[in-house]
Amino acid sequence: MRSARAADGRFAWATSDPVRALKPLVFLLCLAPALLLVHDVLYDPEALGANPAETIEHVTGDRSMQFLLGTLAITPLRRITGWGKLIRFRRMLGLFAFFYGVLHLAAYIAFDHYFDVPAILADIVKRPFVTVGFAALVLMTPLAVTSTAGWIRRLGAQNWSRLHKAVYAIAVLGVLHYWWLVKRDLTWPMIYGAILAVLLGWRVWNETLGRQRRRPARVRARAEPGPAE
Amino acid sequence: MSMRALTGLKPIPPSEITPREVFLDRRRFLAGATAAAAGLGTAAPALAEEMAMKLPAARNAAFSTTDAPTAKKIITGYNNFYEFGMGKSDPAASASKMSVRPWTIEIGGAVEKPRTIGIEEVMRLPLEERVYRFRCVEAWSMVAPWIGVEFNKLAALVGPTSKAKYVRFTSVVQPSVMSGVRAEVIDFPYVEGLRIDEAMHPLTILAVGLYGETLPNQNGAPVRVIVPWKYGFKSAKSIVRIDFVEDQPRSTWMKLQPSEYGFYSNVNPAVDHPRWSQARERRLPDFFASTPTLPFNGYADQVASLYAGMDLKKFF
Ligand code: HEM
């Protein structure tokens, strides 16, 4: 009975696919900060401090940035650890970055501007930190929409991955957004900036190294059939 | 509108705010009671550092708003006091280490009788309670029941001369207990200034108390200036020096970001700060910034005439 169910995939943990088993757990962990905010808003506003709206904006902004960096960390981590299955968590992390970004924007629209649309538009135009934050979220939207297997097929793998290169720009805009909004204390924007620099730097280094490794290989390949060998 | 309204929770009326006994542990409570019995100013310095003492003062209703005061927990838990770090809860966490006795203010410059005045003497001046709106440049606001004395009463003790066009306030620096000072997050000591007519205006007070007690350290103990129609950063905390001067003082924030912080910094919904729209404010602990900000923070009737003929967009 039990093994029959496992065979049709319902008892994922009984199968040999650890990613499948872990996914619901990771999903709940990613969702937990949002659930905690909802709980505090409804039942314990004092837990959110003297300025609860600010706390919500900070938590959602931070989580969005952190999930973005987490998404960008998947590829380097796969290469370094050799655990290729990590790739199967990437879409979830990216979608959570978008999810917290949307909550962040909603908090800004409702709490900061009290749904005053002209004031919000003026703010986006006038304040560079809002402009780049908004640009980051706008750019994230098509990536979130096209994150499904169906869209990869529809776009073709190459177009799809070209489109999703925008994530690099989004992360840079996110850091810039934070950098420009703080009044004095640059500690956290610098920490996020440093992590992003490492993640992007690793890619550049990996590319150039990869090319160096590939080049002699290609030379050898071409030389191999040569008569001189 | 507050989220409390949405969720059906009632805001805390001022009368239900936790009595001070709950805020103090037993030892500190007993020490405070002993010192209060011994009389103001004679408390042993080591004890005086930590304790809040009762400071009865009648409310001056003519100068007080009828808005409900913000809960004490919020006024004393959410502060910008960069000497103690840049987080809003840093001052509440570490300002208790600041030494506030003995305390003197050096008063000098263009005055007939320059002198050093002890905090005890300041506290013997005619104190009264003033419930003022307090508007931060960061677009949040509170309502605080300060206890203090009109600044002009202190000025009368030293006699400003005709050369006294401005007043410069200097805040205390105690590096050993001030992590923000040691990290040099901005240039210290903190310096602020007012035009002489602003300083002498009856709304401008030196505050020595809050909610019926001596000022908590994180709110600028033992004495700070309160100028209710200007953004909060104009109201310098923990003052050790007051100079009457001829030239306009360069305040700390003017030095840091002259394009963002002007000398006047009157609350003005029509002049935006580069970071924050000033049209609305969030009355803490509200969720929504739904309170419209008023010119001069609602004190226009009393102070607008000080700026007659001035372009307030230029003199921001
Ligand atoms: C949709 C447009 C966006 C708007 C209008 C916006 C606006 C804001 C505002 C008003 C703050 C709070 C400033 C303060 O009071 O301290 C903030 C903070 C922040 N935002 Fe955004 N933001 C946007 C998009 C984003 C995105 C896409 C990210 C992430 C990639 C992000 C990351 C952050 C971070 C990390 C903070 C600081 C949180 C903290 O101080 O702990 N924002 N944003």
XYZ file of C-alpha atoms and ligand atoms in Angstrom:
588
model
C 0.000 0.000 0.000
C 2.599 2.452 1.147
C 5.061 1.590 -1.549
C 2.345 1.875 -4.148
C 1.687 5.445 -3.105
C 5.368 6.239 -3.081
C 5.531 4.946 -6.611
C 2.868 7.353 -7.783
C 4.866 10.125 -6.153
C 2.581 11.202 -3.359
C 4.977 10.211 -0.595
C 7.829 12.267 -1.926
C 10.060 11.626 1.082
C 9.848 7.947 0.452
C 11.280 8.364 -3.012
C 14.894 8.997 -3.812
C 14.319 12.665 -4.691
C 15.571 14.784 -1.762
C 14.816 18.071 -3.565
C 11.194 17.138 -3.846
C 11.118 16.293 -0.152
C 12.867 19.498 0.871
C 10.882 21.897 -1.277
C 7.825 22.310 0.974
C 10.109 22.929 3.928
C 12.148 25.543 2.069
C 8.924 27.135 0.847
C 7.633 27.494 4.406
C 10.945 28.895 5.598
C 10.863 31.501 2.827
C 7.274 32.400 3.645
C 7.815 32.568 7.416
C 8.903 36.244 7.576
C 5.721 37.275 5.759
C 3.523 35.112 8.000
C 5.210 36.616 11.037
C 4.492 40.140 9.773
C 0.837 39.276 9.167
C 0.599 37.783 12.644
C 2.126 40.868 14.271
C -0.034 43.306 12.309
C -3.211 41.504 13.328
C -2.438 40.368 16.847
C 0.635 42.103 18.217
C 1.373 45.492 16.582
C 3.649 46.418 19.481
C 6.063 43.717 18.408
C 6.644 45.800 15.283
C 8.019 48.682 17.355
C 7.118 52.350 17.578
C 6.992 52.714 13.809
C 5.390 49.485 12.565
C 5.056 50.629 8.967
C 8.768 51.365 8.806
C 9.522 47.951 10.282
C 7.392 46.287 7.605
C 9.113 48.265 4.843
C 12.507 47.338 6.198
C 11.728 43.648 6.630
C 10.197 43.255 3.163
C 12.940 45.326 1.467
C 15.646 43.336 3.219
C 14.030 39.996 2.380
C 13.606 40.954 -1.265
C 17.271 41.880 -1.477
C 18.339 38.736 0.377
C 16.323 36.411 -1.855
C 17.742 38.167 -4.886
C 21.276 37.543 -3.647
C 20.283 33.970 -2.748
C 19.047 33.420 -6.300
C 22.361 34.674 -7.648
C 24.278 32.426 -5.262
C 22.774 29.201 -6.655
C 25.022 28.870 -9.694
C 28.307 29.482 -7.848
C 27.212 27.144 -5.052
C 26.350 24.386 -7.534
C 29.755 24.641 -9.112
C 31.601 24.792 -5.829
C 29.698 22.045 -4.021
C 29.018 19.952 -7.070
C 25.377 19.566 -5.936
C 23.708 20.222 -9.255
C 20.202 19.738 -7.856
C 20.434 23.129 -6.155
C 19.236 24.620 -9.438
C 15.782 23.317 -8.630
C 15.481 25.813 -5.763
C 16.400 28.801 -7.861
C 12.981 29.626 -9.240
C 11.469 29.544 -5.763
C 14.075 31.946 -4.389
C 13.619 34.310 -7.328
C 9.852 34.303 -6.931
C 10.178 35.050 -3.231
C 12.423 38.028 -4.061
C 9.572 39.266 -6.261
C 6.939 38.419 -3.646
C 8.686 40.444 -0.933
C 9.338 43.230 -3.437
C 5.601 43.434 -4.146
C 4.770 43.498 -0.410
C 7.410 46.213 -0.012
C 5.827 48.309 -2.744
C 2.363 47.718 -1.294
C 3.538 48.934 2.122
C 5.018 52.038 0.527
C 1.834 52.787 -1.429
C -0.495 52.210 1.514
C 1.472 53.293 4.573
C 3.794 56.014 3.246
C 1.489 57.571 0.688
C -1.936 56.510 1.809
C -2.833 55.556 -1.790
C -2.196 59.088 -3.080
C -1.379 58.162 -6.696
C -0.198 61.595 -7.929
C 2.120 61.840 -4.902
C 3.474 58.344 -5.618
C 4.154 59.148 -9.277
C 5.849 62.406 -8.276
C 7.929 60.492 -5.762
C 9.067 57.948 -8.370
C 10.153 60.728 -10.719
C 11.687 62.958 -8.092
C 13.586 60.689 -5.727
C 16.406 58.708 -7.320
C 16.278 56.015 -4.621
C 12.597 55.411 -5.364
C 13.225 55.539 -9.127
C 15.794 52.747 -9.016
C 13.788 50.672 -6.518
C 10.772 50.946 -8.761
C 12.867 50.104 -11.841
C 14.149 47.005 -10.056
C 10.639 45.783 -9.297
C 9.345 46.582 -12.804
C 12.254 44.608 -14.287
C 11.571 41.709 -11.929
C 7.983 41.389 -13.147
C 8.630 39.778 -16.573
C 11.152 37.452 -14.991
C 8.587 36.326 -12.434
C 5.963 35.851 -15.157
C 8.266 33.827 -17.423
C 9.690 31.672 -14.665
C 7.632 28.619 -15.632
C 8.669 25.675 -17.773
C 5.964 26.627 -20.263
C 7.530 30.027 -20.813
C 11.002 28.552 -21.208
C 9.603 26.382 -23.992
C 7.703 29.233 -25.572
C 10.676 31.606 -25.546
C 13.308 29.026 -26.328
C 16.065 28.343 -23.845
C 18.435 30.863 -25.357
C 16.018 33.805 -25.421
C 14.826 32.860 -21.983
C 18.276 32.915 -20.458
C 19.079 36.133 -22.288
C 15.963 37.742 -20.748
C 16.823 36.434 -17.310
C 20.255 38.047 -17.452
C 18.297 41.132 -16.329
C 18.583 39.749 -12.807
C 22.114 41.157 -12.649
C 20.843 44.675 -13.375
C 17.995 44.206 -10.899
C 20.392 43.283 -8.108
C 22.626 46.276 -8.874
C 19.573 48.570 -8.823
C 18.495 47.026 -5.509
C 21.829 47.795 -3.870
C 21.872 51.283 -5.359
C 18.341 51.830 -4.034
C 19.433 50.963 -0.493
C 22.682 52.928 -0.826
C 20.824 56.095 -1.791
C 18.049 55.871 0.759
C 20.075 55.660 3.947
C 20.704 58.931 5.679
C 24.034 58.136 7.219
C 24.742 54.515 8.059
C 26.016 52.680 4.960
C 26.853 49.435 6.766
C 24.099 47.255 5.291
C 24.122 48.652 1.752
C 27.861 47.972 1.809
C 27.362 44.401 3.028
C 24.791 43.673 0.297
C 27.021 45.436 -2.236
C 30.027 43.345 -1.217
C 28.073 40.081 -1.484
C 26.770 41.114 -4.907
C 30.305 42.042 -6.006
C 31.540 38.592 -4.989
C 28.667 36.832 -6.804
C 29.161 38.835 -10.000
C 32.955 38.743 -9.683
C 32.849 34.957 -9.438
C 30.966 34.833 -12.758
C 33.483 37.067 -14.505
C 36.366 35.072 -13.079
C 34.676 31.801 -13.994
C 34.027 32.975 -17.553
C 37.566 34.156 -18.193
C 39.010 31.066 -16.536
C 36.613 28.882 -18.473
C 37.693 30.481 -21.724
C 41.333 29.987 -20.826
C 40.695 26.339 -20.055
C 38.645 25.816 -23.184
C 41.081 27.513 -25.526
C 44.018 25.101 -25.119
C 41.532 22.277 -25.284
C 40.208 23.511 -28.593
C 43.716 24.043 -29.886
C 44.556 20.509 -28.911
C 41.404 19.211 -30.494
C 42.211 20.912 -33.748
C 45.821 19.839 -33.577
C 45.054 16.234 -32.780
C 44.188 14.991 -36.213
C 47.193 16.879 -37.634
C 49.841 14.833 -39.328
C 52.668 16.244 -37.203
C 51.394 14.459 -34.071
C -5.869 56.157 10.293
C -4.154 53.624 12.464
C -4.051 49.903 11.904
C -5.425 49.633 15.422
C -8.624 51.185 14.125
C -8.702 48.637 11.327
C -8.078 45.719 13.586
C -10.449 46.896 16.268
C -7.792 47.506 18.918
C -8.175 50.686 20.875
C -5.266 53.131 21.127
C -3.899 53.410 24.649
C -5.354 56.462 26.395
C -2.696 58.489 28.238
C -4.266 57.686 31.611
C -3.608 53.996 31.053
C 0.034 54.347 30.239
C 2.084 52.158 32.523
C 2.923 53.954 35.760
C 6.573 54.635 36.317
C 6.925 51.994 39.002
C 6.630 49.373 36.305
C 9.391 50.983 34.298
C 11.854 51.043 37.161
C 13.146 48.052 38.955
C 12.783 47.979 42.696
C 16.297 49.122 43.475
C 16.099 52.084 41.181
C 12.632 52.911 42.428
C 13.794 52.980 46.035
C 16.874 55.001 45.146
C 14.668 57.483 43.308
C 12.295 57.774 46.255
C 15.198 58.372 48.668
C 16.723 61.003 46.454
C 13.371 62.709 45.929
C 12.932 62.817 49.707
C 16.363 64.399 50.024
C 15.317 67.139 47.611
C 16.199 67.987 44.027
C 19.828 68.440 43.221
C 21.246 66.847 46.338
C 21.025 63.286 45.023
C 24.282 61.386 44.943
C 25.663 61.552 41.398
C 25.964 57.784 41.055
C 22.268 57.312 41.736
C 21.078 60.352 39.850
C 22.407 58.927 36.608
C 19.852 56.190 36.457
C 16.686 57.416 37.952
C 13.659 59.334 36.893
C 12.328 61.639 39.586
C 8.862 63.092 39.858
C 8.748 66.592 38.508
C 5.362 68.125 39.145
C 4.450 71.039 36.919
C 1.097 72.507 35.981
C 0.048 72.267 32.353
C 0.007 75.540 30.460
C -3.138 74.862 28.470
C -2.815 77.985 26.345
C 0.448 76.660 24.929
C -0.564 72.991 24.776
C -2.191 71.014 22.023
C -5.312 69.038 22.796
C -4.003 66.138 20.673
C -3.588 62.959 22.750
C 0.001 62.504 23.937
C 1.927 59.633 22.362
C 2.567 56.678 24.687
C 5.625 57.178 26.879
C 7.047 53.877 25.704
C 7.181 55.233 22.149
C 8.542 58.685 23.020
C 11.296 57.079 25.071
C 11.938 54.112 22.770
C 12.194 55.640 19.303
C 14.837 58.354 19.180
C 17.384 59.931 16.902
C 20.374 60.591 19.156
C 23.329 59.749 16.939
C 25.810 60.060 19.796
C 24.451 56.683 20.883
C 24.254 55.138 17.408
C 22.079 55.507 14.359
C 19.361 52.960 15.114
C 16.134 54.328 16.544
C 16.336 52.007 19.551
C 20.063 52.529 20.199
C 19.572 55.556 22.508
C 17.054 53.736 24.713
C 19.463 50.810 24.922
C 22.599 52.709 25.900
C 21.892 56.310 26.941
C 21.418 55.287 30.572
C 25.215 55.200 30.781
C 25.419 58.932 30.145
C 26.355 60.893 33.237
C 23.827 63.690 33.852
C 24.956 64.873 37.313
C 26.760 67.090 38.010
C 25.649 69.129 34.986
C 26.305 72.721 34.048
C 25.561 74.905 31.048
C 28.149 77.486 30.073
C 26.419 80.585 28.763
C 28.535 83.125 26.933
C 29.047 85.288 23.879
C 27.167 88.530 23.407
C 25.712 88.736 26.925
C 26.167 91.156 29.790
C 26.712 88.498 32.442
C 28.320 85.366 30.999
C 28.085 82.563 33.518
C 27.946 78.872 34.188
C 24.596 77.692 35.433
C 23.988 74.419 37.245
C 21.113 72.163 36.255
C 19.625 72.568 39.754
C 19.200 76.280 39.155
C 17.578 75.679 35.766
C 15.129 73.337 37.442
C 14.193 76.011 39.990
C 13.034 78.344 37.187
C 9.226 78.455 36.695
C 8.580 75.033 35.161
C 5.374 74.201 33.367
C 4.037 71.382 31.254
C 3.724 71.997 27.528
C 2.087 69.372 25.344
C 3.675 69.935 21.939
C 3.477 68.260 18.584
C 6.905 66.959 17.572
C 7.543 66.507 13.846
C 10.670 64.720 12.597
C 12.117 65.521 9.170
C 11.734 61.778 8.475
C 7.958 62.317 8.233
C 6.912 60.779 11.543
C 5.464 62.708 14.453
C 4.575 62.372 18.111
C 2.844 64.435 20.783
C 4.973 64.925 23.892
C 4.101 66.381 27.309
C 7.362 68.217 28.020
C 8.153 69.991 31.259
C 10.333 73.012 30.920
C 10.866 76.700 31.097
C 10.678 79.326 28.378
C 14.152 79.899 26.985
C 13.699 83.658 27.345
C 13.608 83.190 31.150
C 17.117 81.752 31.037
C 18.278 84.438 28.627
C 17.063 87.081 31.088
C 19.596 85.767 33.610
C 22.524 86.655 31.345
C 21.208 89.688 29.447
C 21.846 89.314 25.706
C 23.352 92.456 24.140
C 22.359 94.102 20.865
C 25.024 92.003 19.152
C 23.170 88.803 20.018
C 21.533 88.024 16.668
C 21.571 84.236 16.999
C 21.840 81.548 19.670
C 24.079 78.505 19.287
C 23.418 75.325 21.281
C 26.133 72.742 21.849
C 25.382 69.192 23.006
C 27.446 67.075 25.353
C 30.153 64.661 24.224
C 30.980 61.704 26.475
C 32.999 59.400 24.203
C 33.448 56.630 26.751
C 29.699 55.952 26.841
C 28.763 57.177 23.346
C 29.436 54.572 20.666
C 28.284 56.897 17.897
C 30.826 59.505 18.978
C 33.616 56.935 19.018
C 32.601 55.723 15.548
C 32.482 59.368 14.371
C 29.237 58.741 12.510
C 28.969 62.525 12.186
C 31.019 65.436 13.486
C 30.497 65.922 17.217
C 29.688 67.863 19.312
C 26.238 68.331 17.860
C 25.568 72.006 17.206
C 22.255 73.706 16.488
C 21.135 77.306 16.268
C 18.181 79.669 16.273
C 17.669 83.265 15.314
C 17.373 85.360 18.479
C 13.678 86.130 17.945
C 12.985 82.415 17.452
C 14.869 81.541 20.616
C 13.069 84.218 22.658
C 9.629 83.204 21.372
C 7.439 81.928 24.230
C 6.942 78.590 22.431
C 10.673 77.847 22.629
C 11.454 76.021 25.844
C 14.309 74.359 27.627
C 12.838 70.997 28.565
C 13.981 69.207 31.704
C 11.130 66.733 32.022
C 8.677 64.488 30.228
C 5.459 62.867 31.416
C 5.727 64.324 34.921
C 9.295 63.177 35.529
C 12.833 64.291 34.831
C 13.867 63.809 31.222
C 14.995 60.271 30.305
C 18.578 60.226 29.040
C 17.599 59.068 25.561
C 15.369 62.137 25.201
C 18.242 64.525 25.915
C 18.655 64.645 29.679
C 19.101 66.661 31.699
C 18.183 69.650 29.553
C 17.359 70.166 25.891
C 15.786 72.775 23.695
C 12.331 72.228 22.168
C 11.242 74.321 19.197
C 7.880 72.826 18.242
C 7.413 74.489 14.842
C 10.703 73.178 13.450
C 11.834 69.680 12.463
C 13.036 67.662 15.430
C 16.750 67.876 14.700
C 16.645 71.615 15.500
C 15.813 70.738 19.112
C 19.292 69.911 20.406
C 19.631 67.458 23.267
C 21.766 67.338 26.432
C 22.965 70.926 26.197
C 26.229 71.981 27.842
C 26.865 75.300 26.147
C 24.759 78.211 24.917
C 26.361 81.081 22.993
C 24.693 84.291 21.928
C 26.397 85.206 18.664
C 26.342 87.787 15.896
C 26.678 85.444 12.899
C 24.362 82.636 11.892
C 25.714 79.401 13.401
C 26.542 76.495 11.096
C 24.549 73.607 12.441
C 25.699 69.991 12.318
C 23.244 68.961 9.580
C 23.950 72.077 7.499
C 27.610 71.099 7.506
C 26.800 67.510 6.551
C 24.304 68.133 3.756
C 23.788 71.826 3.022
C 21.447 71.098 0.119
C 19.117 69.023 2.310
C 19.146 70.790 5.659
C 18.729 74.540 5.915
C 19.225 76.768 8.938
C 15.535 77.464 9.450
C 14.085 73.986 8.898
C 10.580 75.117 9.735
C 8.014 72.376 9.298
C 6.603 73.087 5.855
C 4.417 70.708 3.821
C 5.148 72.754 0.697
C 8.917 72.265 0.783
C 9.995 68.663 0.225
C 13.150 67.177 1.572
C 15.078 65.293 -1.140
C 14.392 62.030 0.677
C 10.955 62.549 2.143
C 7.827 64.242 0.945
C 6.743 66.513 3.773
C 3.068 66.762 2.800
C 1.928 64.090 5.275
C 3.172 62.550 8.440
C 2.800 59.314 10.341
C 1.567 59.956 13.862
C 3.284 57.098 15.685
C 2.348 54.337 16.203
C -0.061 54.691 13.248
C 0.578 52.527 10.220
C -0.622 55.074 7.706
C 1.011 58.436 7.072
C -2.463 59.881 6.895
C -2.053 63.003 9.027
C -1.633 66.091 6.863
C 1.407 68.114 7.888
C 0.580 71.694 8.803
C 2.675 74.785 8.062
C 4.907 75.479 11.064
C 3.654 72.199 12.497
C 0.332 73.834 13.326
C 1.913 76.782 15.153
C 1.543 79.231 12.249
C -0.735 81.574 14.226
C 1.995 82.096 16.785
C 5.154 82.100 14.659
C 4.408 82.829 10.987
C 4.913 86.539 11.631
C 8.576 85.873 12.491
C 9.117 85.095 8.818
C 7.022 87.827 7.219
C 8.413 88.678 3.788
C 10.819 85.738 3.716
C 10.769 83.243 0.847
C 10.454 80.020 2.835
C 11.399 77.920 -0.189
C 14.747 79.715 -0.260
C 15.219 79.883 3.499
C 14.265 76.253 4.107
C 8.813 49.232 -6.090
C 9.572 50.192 -5.840
C 10.206 50.429 -4.488
C 9.920 51.467 -3.673
C 8.915 52.577 -3.919
C 10.766 51.334 -2.508
C 10.770 52.220 -1.446
C 11.464 52.037 -0.289
C 11.330 52.828 0.888
C 10.408 54.030 1.030
C 12.156 52.322 1.827
C 12.274 52.740 3.272
C 13.058 53.930 3.543
C 13.081 54.173 5.042
O 12.097 54.682 5.569
O 14.070 53.822 5.680
C 12.842 51.221 1.233
C 13.788 50.465 1.870
C 14.427 49.384 1.290
N 14.158 48.829 0.057
Fe 12.842 49.526 -1.275
N 11.533 50.215 -2.640
C 11.219 49.619 -3.846
C 11.753 48.463 -4.366
C 12.725 47.712 -3.746
C 13.262 46.482 -4.262
C 12.863 45.836 -5.574
C 14.186 46.054 -3.349
C 15.066 44.825 -3.378
C 15.705 44.419 -4.410
C 14.214 46.992 -2.270
C 15.022 46.898 -1.181
C 14.993 47.744 -0.109
C 15.841 47.613 1.050
C 16.899 46.548 1.264
C 15.486 48.636 1.923
C 16.094 48.962 3.264
C 15.540 48.124 4.334
C 16.206 48.446 5.659
O 16.526 49.607 5.920
O 16.416 47.505 6.434
N 13.301 47.983 -2.532
N 12.402 51.064 -0.058
